[in-house]
């Protein structure tokens, strides 16, 4: 499967379960102090991706529990960010697009030297292996992002709309 | 003990540098990347036979960008390749086309655009005879183009090979024969040969567990090295028809280099002069592997052991390409997502090939 998700107007998961969102992260005194280094942590990465919009519902990935703070691991030592995401249903054809949106958001917001390892939460999709391989192939991701149609879909999902 | 020295750090590209490749005379380095441009780099000081001046203010070691070709492609230029005569360059792009640039009155001009692939073209290479050009694409095919004998400016597609079931990442010609190898997202490497009326895929080498990003032949073409997303480098040996061990014509893994690369291996280069293998990895490092000196005296042709002879913290992001200079022994070019190209001089290696 190529990055393709146009044409099918039927909703795949018509009645998704909606979950509560977390509270805003409290700002600490140390964070306001410019002399204290704040390493990137899981909560910070979560804040970057929680408001990404689902491609078919007016809901965020957090509200659909596609992303969660406990599925994110960050090492500021090795400069790696590991993100698992959970499609709402195990045959979701939007899984690749959702993954691409998460990757693009992180590529644009994290420092460039960070390595992003993105994969489906183990056991949560029928085609987990194939989708993970595609999302980890940086050449195919780079090419996909030069496709104007696809890029506009991704941009729409990651732009911060207020519903 | 092998010694590695950084000779030059070159910047100019405005985004990831996907490929770096030396001209056949070893004097010019061609690079390309996401910024859609091809750059040619050379070192006038070396041409004049002068010693390189130590200048603390510059990091380019005398290497300068002498040409920028920026009007050929509308998307990322993934790879460039030199013709064996050094008078032509081929470039392939995510825009689905291949440009052939010909040296005319000292300047490269895009004289031919080859179209036909349905998606991004991932690799291009001229055969050692200069008669053929191979291209491969996301559309799962490998195309073989033949140069028109009556006109230098024309190429005709003589074969479309569809043996791969996925995105084809890399093509390489044998150093002296019209034998082509291709590597793919389907984890395999295919070998093609002209059977008179058409090209045939004569062997599929399947052993890697994930995408094969890059392949390279050794000097005489009896071995092939491959680098993969599965974090291993494999060495393949060619068994020709009527070999004395009674094996059917094939390519078999005779050595696996594993446990060194923690992330995908995007590029491999096997130096024809020194026998050293360089790899570029998603962990930003370049590694150099040399045949185990303990094995040199005994018969190890069918099970060579390679040792990591150097680990170079080469770039600040993924290494996309490594290339040994064909004329200056031990001169290695590397390029990466950090937008830079680096030149390294490897010395004090002692390897019999």
Short mmCIF file of C-alpha atoms in Angstrom, two decimals:
data_model
loop_
_atom_site.label_atom_id
_atom_site.label_comp_id
_atom_site.label_asym_id
_atom_site.label_seq_id
_atom_site.Cartn_x
_atom_site.Cartn_y
_atom_site.Cartn_z
CA UNK A 1 0.00 0.00 0.00
CA UNK A 2 1.19 3.45 -0.93
CA UNK A 3 0.17 6.49 1.07
CA UNK A 4 -3.35 6.53 -0.32
CA UNK A 5 -6.49 7.39 1.49
CA UNK A 6 -8.60 9.46 -0.82
CA UNK A 7 -11.92 8.57 -2.35
CA UNK A 8 -13.64 6.56 0.35
CA UNK A 9 -16.20 8.84 1.93
CA UNK A 10 -17.66 6.23 4.28
CA UNK A 11 -16.52 6.50 7.84
CA UNK A 12 -14.60 3.43 8.94
CA UNK A 13 -15.25 3.82 12.59
CA UNK A 14 -18.57 5.65 12.77
CA UNK A 15 -18.89 5.86 16.52
CA UNK A 16 -15.50 6.09 18.12
CA UNK A 17 -15.17 6.17 21.88
CA UNK A 18 -14.17 9.59 23.15
CA UNK A 19 -11.87 9.97 26.13
CA UNK A 20 -11.09 12.79 28.55
CA UNK A 21 -8.09 14.97 27.86
CA UNK A 22 -5.33 15.69 30.33
CA UNK A 23 -4.94 19.02 32.11
CA UNK A 24 -2.48 21.61 30.93
CA UNK A 25 1.01 21.00 32.16
CA UNK A 26 1.78 23.27 35.12
CA UNK A 27 4.69 25.58 34.51
CA UNK A 28 7.36 25.22 37.16
CA UNK A 29 9.73 27.84 38.46
CA UNK A 30 12.69 25.92 37.03
CA UNK A 31 11.16 26.10 33.56
CA UNK A 32 10.93 29.86 33.78
CA UNK A 33 14.56 30.08 34.82
CA UNK A 34 16.74 30.47 31.72
CA UNK A 35 19.74 29.14 33.59
CA UNK A 36 18.18 25.73 34.11
CA UNK A 37 18.24 23.34 31.19
CA UNK A 38 14.90 21.66 30.50
CA UNK A 39 15.51 18.40 28.66
CA UNK A 40 12.77 17.26 26.30
CA UNK A 41 10.52 14.78 28.11
CA UNK A 42 7.60 12.53 27.24
CA UNK A 43 5.01 15.08 28.36
CA UNK A 44 6.52 17.71 26.09
CA UNK A 45 6.42 15.35 23.10
CA UNK A 46 2.86 14.39 24.01
CA UNK A 47 1.87 18.05 24.05
CA UNK A 48 3.24 18.38 20.50
CA UNK A 49 1.06 15.60 19.10
CA UNK A 50 -2.04 15.40 21.31
CA UNK A 51 -3.93 18.07 19.36
CA UNK A 52 -3.37 16.53 15.92
CA UNK A 53 -6.79 16.10 14.34
CA UNK A 54 -8.12 12.73 13.36
CA UNK A 55 -8.48 12.54 9.55
CA UNK A 56 -12.15 11.58 9.69
CA UNK A 57 -13.56 12.87 12.99
CA UNK A 58 -13.54 16.39 14.47
CA UNK A 59 -11.60 14.97 17.40
CA UNK A 60 -7.99 15.02 18.45
CA UNK A 61 -5.69 11.99 18.61
CA UNK A 62 -5.71 12.40 22.38
CA UNK A 63 -9.51 12.31 22.59
CA UNK A 64 -9.49 9.07 20.58
CA UNK A 65 -6.63 7.67 22.70
CA UNK A 66 -4.57 7.16 19.57
CA UNK A 67 -1.68 8.83 21.39
CA UNK A 68 -0.91 8.77 25.09
CA UNK A 69 1.91 10.06 27.24
CA UNK A 70 2.72 6.59 28.55
CA UNK A 71 3.36 5.40 24.99
CA UNK A 72 6.16 7.92 24.51
CA UNK A 73 9.78 7.40 25.53
CA UNK A 74 12.39 10.12 25.27
CA UNK A 75 16.12 9.95 25.79
CA UNK A 76 17.78 13.33 25.66
CA UNK A 77 21.12 11.54 26.08
CA UNK A 78 20.88 9.53 22.87
CA UNK A 79 18.54 12.09 21.30
CA UNK A 80 15.84 9.58 20.50
CA UNK A 81 12.07 9.84 20.70
CA UNK A 82 10.05 6.65 20.60
CA UNK A 83 6.33 7.03 19.97
CA UNK A 84 3.74 4.28 19.79
CA UNK A 85 0.26 5.07 18.52
CA UNK A 86 -2.92 3.01 18.70
CA UNK A 87 -5.36 3.02 15.77
CA UNK A 88 -8.98 3.09 16.98
CA UNK A 89 -9.77 -0.14 15.13
CA UNK A 90 -7.37 -2.95 14.05
CA UNK A 91 -8.09 -2.60 10.32
CA UNK A 92 -8.01 1.21 10.21
CA UNK A 93 -6.93 2.32 6.73
CA UNK A 94 -6.07 5.73 8.15
CA UNK A 95 -3.26 4.31 10.29
CA UNK A 96 -0.52 5.23 7.81
CA UNK A 97 -1.85 8.76 7.40
CA UNK A 98 -2.14 9.23 11.15
CA UNK A 99 1.41 7.97 11.60
CA UNK A 100 2.63 10.29 8.86
CA UNK A 101 0.94 13.26 10.57
CA UNK A 102 2.64 12.41 13.87
CA UNK A 103 5.99 12.06 12.14
CA UNK A 104 5.63 15.35 10.27
CA UNK A 105 4.60 17.22 13.40
CA UNK A 106 7.62 15.87 15.28
CA UNK A 107 9.98 16.48 12.34
CA UNK A 108 8.90 20.11 12.28
CA UNK A 109 8.98 20.76 16.00
CA UNK A 110 11.78 18.69 17.54
CA UNK A 111 15.44 19.67 17.05
CA UNK A 112 16.67 18.13 13.78
CA UNK A 113 19.22 15.86 15.41
CA UNK A 114 16.51 13.90 17.25
CA UNK A 115 15.80 10.41 15.87
CA UNK A 116 12.09 9.64 15.78
CA UNK A 117 11.07 5.98 16.06
CA UNK A 118 7.39 5.77 15.32
CA UNK A 119 5.40 2.56 15.34
CA UNK A 120 1.96 1.16 15.99
CA UNK A 121 1.37 -0.06 19.55
CA UNK A 122 2.24 -3.78 19.29
CA UNK A 123 -0.79 -5.93 18.50
CA UNK A 124 -3.06 -3.01 17.63
CA UNK A 125 -3.29 -3.32 13.85
CA UNK A 126 -3.70 -6.12 11.31
CA UNK A 127 -0.95 -4.71 9.12
CA UNK A 128 1.27 -3.42 11.86
CA UNK A 129 4.55 -4.64 10.34
CA UNK A 130 3.92 -3.23 6.87
CA UNK A 131 2.77 0.15 8.22
CA UNK A 132 5.71 0.41 10.61
CA UNK A 133 8.14 -0.35 7.77
CA UNK A 134 6.60 2.35 5.62
CA UNK A 135 6.62 4.96 8.38
CA UNK A 136 10.28 4.20 9.22
CA UNK A 137 11.39 4.48 5.56
CA UNK A 138 12.69 8.04 5.53
CA UNK A 139 13.06 8.08 1.76
CA UNK A 140 9.39 7.25 1.21
CA UNK A 141 8.32 9.72 3.89
CA UNK A 142 10.43 12.42 2.20
CA UNK A 143 8.88 11.63 -1.18
CA UNK A 144 5.36 11.57 0.27
CA UNK A 145 5.88 15.04 1.68
CA UNK A 146 6.76 16.34 -1.80
CA UNK A 147 3.32 15.26 -2.99
CA UNK A 148 1.20 18.45 -2.76
CA UNK A 149 -2.14 16.65 -2.28
CA UNK A 150 -0.87 14.50 0.51
CA UNK A 151 0.97 17.39 2.12
CA UNK A 152 -2.20 19.46 2.26
CA UNK A 153 -4.08 16.61 3.94
CA UNK A 154 -1.28 16.26 6.49
CA UNK A 155 -1.13 20.01 7.08
CA UNK A 156 -4.86 20.07 7.68
CA UNK A 157 -4.59 17.33 10.28
CA UNK A 158 -1.71 18.91 12.16
CA UNK A 159 -2.96 22.49 12.06
CA UNK A 160 -4.43 23.61 15.34
CA UNK A 161 -8.13 23.98 14.71
CA UNK A 162 -10.57 24.74 17.47
CA UNK A 163 -13.72 22.72 17.28
CA UNK B 1 46.24 1.17 13.72
CA UNK B 2 44.19 2.92 11.08
CA UNK B 3 44.31 6.70 11.08
CA UNK B 4 41.39 8.92 10.02
CA UNK B 5 41.70 12.61 9.31
CA UNK B 6 38.97 15.07 8.39
CA UNK B 7 40.18 16.80 5.21
CA UNK B 8 37.21 19.01 4.43
CA UNK B 9 33.74 19.90 5.57
CA UNK B 10 31.70 21.30 2.70
CA UNK B 11 28.48 23.19 2.97
CA UNK B 12 26.30 24.75 0.31
CA UNK B 13 23.33 22.45 -0.06
CA UNK B 14 20.27 23.87 1.67
CA UNK B 15 18.88 20.56 2.87
CA UNK B 16 19.70 16.83 3.17
CA UNK B 17 22.51 15.67 0.89
CA UNK B 18 21.35 12.31 -0.44
CA UNK B 19 24.28 11.33 -2.62
CA UNK B 20 27.97 12.00 -3.25
CA UNK B 21 29.90 10.37 -6.09
CA UNK B 22 33.42 10.79 -7.49
CA UNK B 23 34.17 11.31 -11.16
CA UNK B 24 36.15 8.43 -12.74
CA UNK B 25 39.37 10.49 -12.61
CA UNK B 26 38.81 11.15 -8.90
CA UNK B 27 39.10 14.93 -9.35
CA UNK B 28 35.48 16.02 -9.06
CA UNK B 29 32.83 15.14 -6.50
CA UNK B 30 29.18 15.41 -7.55
CA UNK B 31 26.55 15.81 -4.82
CA UNK B 32 22.76 16.22 -4.80
CA UNK B 33 19.83 16.36 -2.44
CA UNK B 34 16.50 17.67 -1.29
CA UNK B 35 17.28 21.22 -2.47
CA UNK B 36 16.89 19.91 -6.07
CA UNK B 37 20.42 20.99 -7.01
CA UNK B 38 23.49 19.11 -8.14
CA UNK B 39 26.84 20.54 -7.03
CA UNK B 40 30.27 19.75 -8.40
CA UNK B 41 33.26 20.18 -6.11
CA UNK B 42 36.96 20.23 -6.98
CA UNK B 43 40.27 21.26 -5.47
CA UNK B 44 42.35 23.64 -7.61
CA UNK B 45 45.30 23.37 -5.20
CA UNK B 46 45.54 19.63 -5.80
CA UNK B 47 45.35 20.18 -9.58
CA UNK B 48 48.38 22.44 -9.46
CA UNK B 49 50.25 19.90 -7.38
CA UNK B 50 50.53 22.32 -4.48
CA UNK B 51 50.59 21.11 -0.94
CA UNK B 52 47.39 21.78 0.91
CA UNK B 53 47.81 24.89 2.97
CA UNK B 54 46.86 24.68 6.58
CA UNK B 55 44.38 27.47 7.00
CA UNK B 56 42.61 27.51 10.33
CA UNK B 57 39.92 29.87 9.05
CA UNK B 58 38.61 27.57 6.36
CA UNK B 59 37.26 24.07 6.79
CA UNK B 60 37.05 23.17 3.10
CA UNK B 61 40.67 22.01 2.68
CA UNK B 62 40.79 23.83 -0.66
CA UNK B 63 37.70 22.04 -2.02
CA UNK B 64 35.32 24.48 -3.69
CA UNK B 65 31.92 24.23 -5.30
CA UNK B 66 32.67 24.93 -8.96
CA UNK B 67 29.29 24.25 -10.56
CA UNK B 68 25.65 24.25 -9.47
CA UNK B 69 23.11 22.54 -11.75
CA UNK B 70 19.73 23.55 -10.46
CA UNK B 71 17.34 23.63 -13.39
CA UNK B 72 16.96 19.93 -14.13
CA UNK B 73 14.47 18.65 -11.59
CA UNK B 74 11.36 19.87 -9.81
CA UNK B 75 11.77 17.64 -6.73
CA UNK B 76 14.53 16.02 -4.66
CA UNK B 77 17.49 14.78 -6.70
CA UNK B 78 18.05 11.35 -5.14
CA UNK B 79 21.23 10.21 -6.91
CA UNK B 80 23.78 11.23 -9.51
CA UNK B 81 26.08 9.02 -11.57
CA UNK B 82 29.08 9.66 -13.82
CA UNK B 83 29.58 8.03 -17.20
CA UNK B 84 32.81 5.98 -17.41
CA UNK B 85 34.38 8.66 -19.65
CA UNK B 86 33.53 11.40 -17.14
CA UNK B 87 31.92 13.52 -19.88
CA UNK B 88 28.34 12.85 -18.79
CA UNK B 89 26.35 12.91 -15.58
CA UNK B 90 22.99 11.28 -14.98
CA UNK B 91 20.68 12.46 -12.22
CA UNK B 92 17.44 10.92 -11.00
CA UNK B 93 14.70 12.56 -9.04
CA UNK B 94 11.54 12.13 -7.01
CA UNK B 95 9.91 14.00 -9.93
CA UNK B 96 10.02 10.69 -11.85
CA UNK B 97 12.58 11.76 -14.44
CA UNK B 98 16.24 11.19 -15.23
CA UNK B 99 18.41 13.95 -16.69
CA UNK B 100 21.55 13.32 -18.70
CA UNK B 101 24.01 16.19 -18.47
CA UNK B 102 26.71 16.41 -21.12
CA UNK B 103 29.92 18.37 -20.90
CA UNK B 104 29.87 20.95 -23.71
CA UNK B 105 32.51 23.66 -23.92
CA UNK B 106 33.46 23.09 -20.30
CA UNK B 107 29.92 23.20 -18.93
CA UNK B 108 27.35 20.55 -18.15
CA UNK B 109 24.09 20.96 -20.04
CA UNK B 110 20.99 18.86 -19.62
CA UNK B 111 20.79 17.29 -23.08
CA UNK B 112 18.31 14.48 -22.48
CA UNK B 113 15.41 13.89 -20.12
CA UNK B 114 14.33 10.27 -19.75
CA UNK B 115 10.73 9.72 -18.74
CA UNK B 116 8.71 6.60 -18.19
CA UNK B 117 8.81 5.65 -14.52
CA UNK B 118 5.49 6.12 -12.76
CA UNK B 119 6.93 7.37 -9.46
CA UNK B 120 10.12 8.61 -7.87
CA UNK B 121 13.33 7.40 -9.51
CA UNK B 122 15.61 6.20 -6.72
CA UNK B 123 18.83 5.34 -8.50
CA UNK B 124 20.67 5.61 -11.79
CA UNK B 125 23.98 4.18 -13.01
CA UNK B 126 25.96 3.84 -16.24
CA UNK B 127 27.37 0.41 -17.15
CA UNK B 128 31.17 0.12 -17.22
CA UNK B 129 31.07 -0.03 -21.04
CA UNK B 130 29.04 3.19 -21.13
CA UNK B 131 26.59 1.46 -23.46
CA UNK B 132 23.81 1.04 -20.92
CA UNK B 133 22.12 3.07 -18.24
CA UNK B 134 19.99 1.52 -15.49
CA UNK B 135 17.29 3.26 -13.45
CA UNK B 136 14.99 2.03 -10.70
CA UNK B 137 11.91 3.43 -9.04
CA UNK B 138 9.24 3.36 -6.37
CA UNK B 139 7.09 1.86 -9.17
CA UNK B 140 8.90 -1.48 -8.47
CA UNK B 141 10.62 -1.63 -11.86
CA UNK B 142 14.18 -1.53 -13.13
CA UNK B 143 14.68 -0.01 -16.59
CA UNK B 144 17.66 -0.64 -18.84
CA UNK B 145 18.37 2.05 -21.41
CA UNK B 146 20.78 1.67 -24.33
CA UNK B 147 22.74 4.51 -25.83
CA UNK B 148 22.03 5.13 -29.50
CA UNK B 149 25.20 4.29 -31.44
CA UNK B 150 24.40 6.92 -34.08
CA UNK B 151 23.66 9.74 -31.71
CA UNK B 152 25.21 10.47 -28.36
CA UNK B 153 22.14 12.34 -27.29
CA UNK B 154 19.67 9.49 -27.39
CA UNK B 155 18.84 6.60 -25.12
CA UNK B 156 16.29 3.92 -25.86
CA UNK B 157 14.62 1.81 -23.19
CA UNK B 158 15.51 -1.78 -24.09
CA UNK B 159 14.05 -3.58 -21.08
CA UNK B 160 11.67 -3.07 -18.18
CA UNK B 161 12.25 -5.57 -15.37
CA UNK B 162 9.47 -6.22 -12.84
CA UNK B 163 11.01 -8.94 -10.67
CA UNK B 164 10.84 -6.88 -7.50
CA UNK B 165 7.55 -6.78 -5.62
CA UNK B 166 8.30 -3.43 -3.92
CA UNK B 167 10.08 -0.07 -4.23
CA UNK B 168 13.55 -0.54 -5.82
CA UNK B 169 16.21 1.38 -3.88
CA UNK B 170 19.51 0.92 -5.70
CA UNK B 171 21.06 -0.31 -8.97
CA UNK B 172 24.70 -1.20 -9.59
CA UNK B 173 26.55 -2.46 -12.66
CA UNK B 174 29.29 -5.06 -12.48
CA UNK B 175 32.73 -3.35 -12.82
CA UNK B 176 33.55 -5.03 -16.14
CA UNK B 177 30.55 -7.02 -17.42
CA UNK B 178 27.07 -6.05 -18.54
CA UNK B 179 25.64 -7.57 -15.38
CA UNK B 180 23.23 -5.49 -13.32
CA UNK B 181 22.22 -5.81 -9.65
CA UNK B 182 19.27 -4.11 -7.96
CA UNK B 183 18.25 -3.86 -4.29
CA UNK B 184 14.76 -3.35 -2.93
CA UNK B 185 12.29 -2.64 -0.12
CA UNK B 186 11.18 -6.26 -0.74
CA UNK B 187 14.43 -7.29 1.07
CA UNK B 188 15.99 -8.93 -2.00
CA UNK B 189 18.74 -8.28 -4.52
CA UNK B 190 18.18 -9.23 -8.18
CA UNK B 191 20.78 -9.85 -10.89
CA UNK B 192 20.07 -9.24 -14.59
CA UNK B 193 21.87 -10.21 -17.77
CA UNK B 194 21.33 -9.75 -21.50
CA UNK B 195 20.20 -13.07 -23.00
CA UNK B 196 20.35 -11.86 -26.60
CA UNK B 197 16.72 -10.96 -27.27
CA UNK B 198 15.95 -9.55 -23.84
CA UNK B 199 17.36 -9.01 -20.39
CA UNK B 200 16.46 -11.62 -17.82
CA UNK B 201 16.51 -11.64 -14.05
CA UNK B 202 18.88 -14.58 -13.62
CA UNK B 203 19.05 -14.73 -9.83
CA UNK B 204 17.27 -13.41 -6.75
CA UNK B 205 19.37 -13.15 -3.60
CA UNK B 206 17.07 -13.17 -0.57
CA UNK B 207 18.69 -13.21 2.82
CA UNK B 208 18.22 -9.77 4.36
CA UNK B 209 15.32 -9.35 6.77
CA UNK B 210 14.40 -5.82 5.72
CA UNK B 211 14.93 -3.18 3.02
CA UNK B 212 18.26 -3.42 1.18
CA UNK B 213 19.30 0.22 0.83
CA UNK B 214 22.61 -0.06 -0.94
CA UNK B 215 24.89 -2.49 -2.77
CA UNK B 216 28.39 -2.32 -4.24
CA UNK B 217 30.68 -4.70 -6.11
CA UNK B 218 34.29 -5.35 -5.19
CA UNK B 219 37.10 -4.62 -7.66
CA UNK B 220 36.75 -7.69 -9.89
CA UNK B 221 33.02 -8.13 -9.41
CA UNK B 222 33.32 -11.55 -7.78
CA UNK B 223 31.82 -10.22 -4.53
CA UNK B 224 29.02 -7.85 -3.62
CA UNK B 225 28.43 -5.98 -0.36
CA UNK B 226 24.92 -5.01 0.76
CA UNK B 227 23.67 -2.76 3.57
CA UNK B 228 20.18 -3.07 4.99
CA UNK B 229 17.53 -1.70 7.29
CA UNK B 230 17.97 -4.99 9.20
CA UNK B 231 21.21 -3.49 10.63
CA UNK B 232 23.47 -5.99 8.90
CA UNK B 233 26.02 -5.80 6.11
CA UNK B 234 26.34 -8.94 4.03
CA UNK B 235 29.09 -10.09 1.70
CA UNK B 236 27.93 -12.16 -1.27
CA UNK B 237 30.09 -14.41 -3.43
CA UNK B 238 29.39 -15.09 -7.07
CA UNK B 239 29.20 -18.71 -8.25
CA UNK B 240 29.41 -18.75 -12.01
CA UNK B 241 28.27 -21.46 -14.39
CA UNK B 242 30.43 -24.59 -14.07
CA UNK B 243 32.11 -23.50 -10.85
CA UNK B 244 34.35 -26.18 -9.34
CA UNK B 245 32.26 -26.63 -6.18
CA UNK B 246 29.22 -27.75 -8.14
CA UNK B 247 26.94 -24.93 -6.98
CA UNK B 248 24.28 -23.69 -9.41
CA UNK B 249 25.04 -20.18 -10.76
CA UNK B 250 24.13 -17.91 -7.87
CA UNK B 251 25.18 -15.36 -5.26
CA UNK B 252 25.54 -16.63 -1.71
CA UNK B 253 26.22 -14.87 1.59
CA UNK B 254 29.71 -15.75 2.77
CA UNK B 255 29.95 -13.23 5.59
CA UNK B 256 27.53 -11.19 7.72
CA UNK B 257 28.72 -8.11 9.59
CA UNK B 258 26.34 -7.67 12.50
CA UNK B 259 26.25 -6.11 15.95
CA UNK B 260 27.86 -2.84 14.84
CA UNK B 261 25.02 -0.75 13.40
CA UNK B 262 22.21 0.24 15.79
CA UNK B 263 20.12 1.89 13.05
CA UNK B 264 19.49 1.36 9.30
CA UNK B 265 22.54 1.17 7.02
CA UNK B 266 21.79 3.56 4.17
CA UNK B 267 24.96 3.21 2.14
CA UNK B 268 27.93 0.94 1.49
CA UNK B 269 31.05 1.49 -0.61
CA UNK B 270 33.71 -1.12 -1.39
CA UNK B 271 37.01 0.53 -2.32
CA UNK B 272 38.46 -1.07 -5.48
CA UNK B 273 41.99 -0.02 -4.50
CA UNK B 274 42.28 -0.77 -0.81
CA UNK B 275 39.57 -3.41 -0.35
CA UNK B 276 38.13 -1.43 2.59
CA UNK B 277 34.36 -1.34 3.06
CA UNK B 278 32.76 1.87 4.34
CA UNK B 279 29.19 2.06 5.66
CA UNK B 280 26.95 5.01 6.49
CA UNK B 281 24.33 4.56 9.18
CA UNK B 282 21.24 6.22 10.64
CA UNK B 283 23.24 6.65 13.87
CA UNK B 284 25.30 9.44 12.16
CA UNK B 285 28.44 7.30 12.07
CA UNK B 286 30.63 6.00 9.29
CA UNK B 287 32.34 2.66 9.89
CA UNK B 288 35.23 1.13 8.04
CA UNK B 289 35.62 -2.61 7.82
CA UNK B 290 38.77 -4.44 6.80
CA UNK B 291 39.44 -8.13 6.17
CA UNK B 292 40.71 -9.90 9.29
CA UNK B 293 44.55 -9.92 9.00
CA UNK B 294 44.66 -13.24 10.88
CA UNK B 295 42.89 -14.82 7.95
CA UNK B 296 45.13 -13.52 5.19
CA UNK B 297 47.50 -16.46 5.28
CA UNK B 298 44.88 -19.20 5.35
CA UNK B 299 42.28 -20.18 2.80
CA UNK B 300 39.21 -18.20 3.82
CA UNK B 301 37.76 -17.43 0.44
CA UNK B 302 34.37 -18.86 1.37
CA UNK B 303 34.10 -17.43 4.89
CA UNK B 304 35.95 -14.12 5.16
CA UNK B 305 35.88 -12.32 8.48
CA UNK B 306 35.72 -8.52 8.57
CA UNK B 307 36.80 -6.34 11.47
CA UNK B 308 35.70 -2.81 12.26
CA UNK B 309 38.88 -0.85 11.62
CA UNK B 310 37.48 2.63 12.31
CA UNK B 311 34.40 4.31 13.73
CA UNK B 312 33.97 7.88 12.54
CA UNK B 313 31.47 10.23 14.18
CA UNK B 314 30.98 11.76 10.80
CA UNK B 315 27.76 13.78 10.81
CA UNK B 316 25.21 15.23 13.22
CA UNK B 317 22.34 13.46 11.44
CA UNK B 318 21.85 10.31 9.30
CA UNK B 319 24.65 9.44 6.87
CA UNK B 320 23.08 8.97 3.43
CA UNK B 321 26.06 8.25 1.22
CA UNK B 322 29.71 7.17 1.38
CA UNK B 323 32.04 7.01 -1.63
CA UNK B 324 35.70 6.01 -1.97
CA UNK B 325 37.77 8.07 -4.35
CA UNK B 326 38.74 5.82 -7.30
CA UNK B 327 42.23 7.33 -7.70
CA UNK B 328 43.38 8.65 -4.34
CA UNK B 329 43.64 5.69 -2.01
CA UNK B 330 41.87 6.14 1.30
CA UNK B 331 40.04 9.38 0.39
CA UNK B 332 36.42 8.97 1.44
CA UNK B 333 33.50 11.33 0.78
CA UNK B 334 30.42 11.19 3.02
CA UNK B 335 27.15 13.13 2.99
CA UNK B 336 24.18 13.37 5.29
CA UNK B 337 20.91 14.88 6.41
CA UNK B 338 22.93 17.55 8.27
CA UNK B 339 23.38 19.28 4.87
CA UNK B 340 27.13 18.75 4.82
CA UNK B 341 29.62 16.78 2.77
CA UNK B 342 32.81 15.63 4.44
CA UNK B 343 36.07 14.33 3.05
CA UNK B 344 38.19 11.96 5.13
CA UNK B 345 41.68 10.66 4.53
CA UNK B 346 42.21 7.14 5.82
CA UNK B 347 45.83 6.12 6.27
CA UNK B 348 47.98 3.44 7.88
CA UNK B 349 45.81 0.61 6.61
CA UNK B 350 47.69 -2.46 5.56
CA UNK B 351 45.49 -4.73 3.58
CA UNK B 352 46.29 -7.08 0.78
CA UNK B 353 43.40 -7.50 -1.60
#
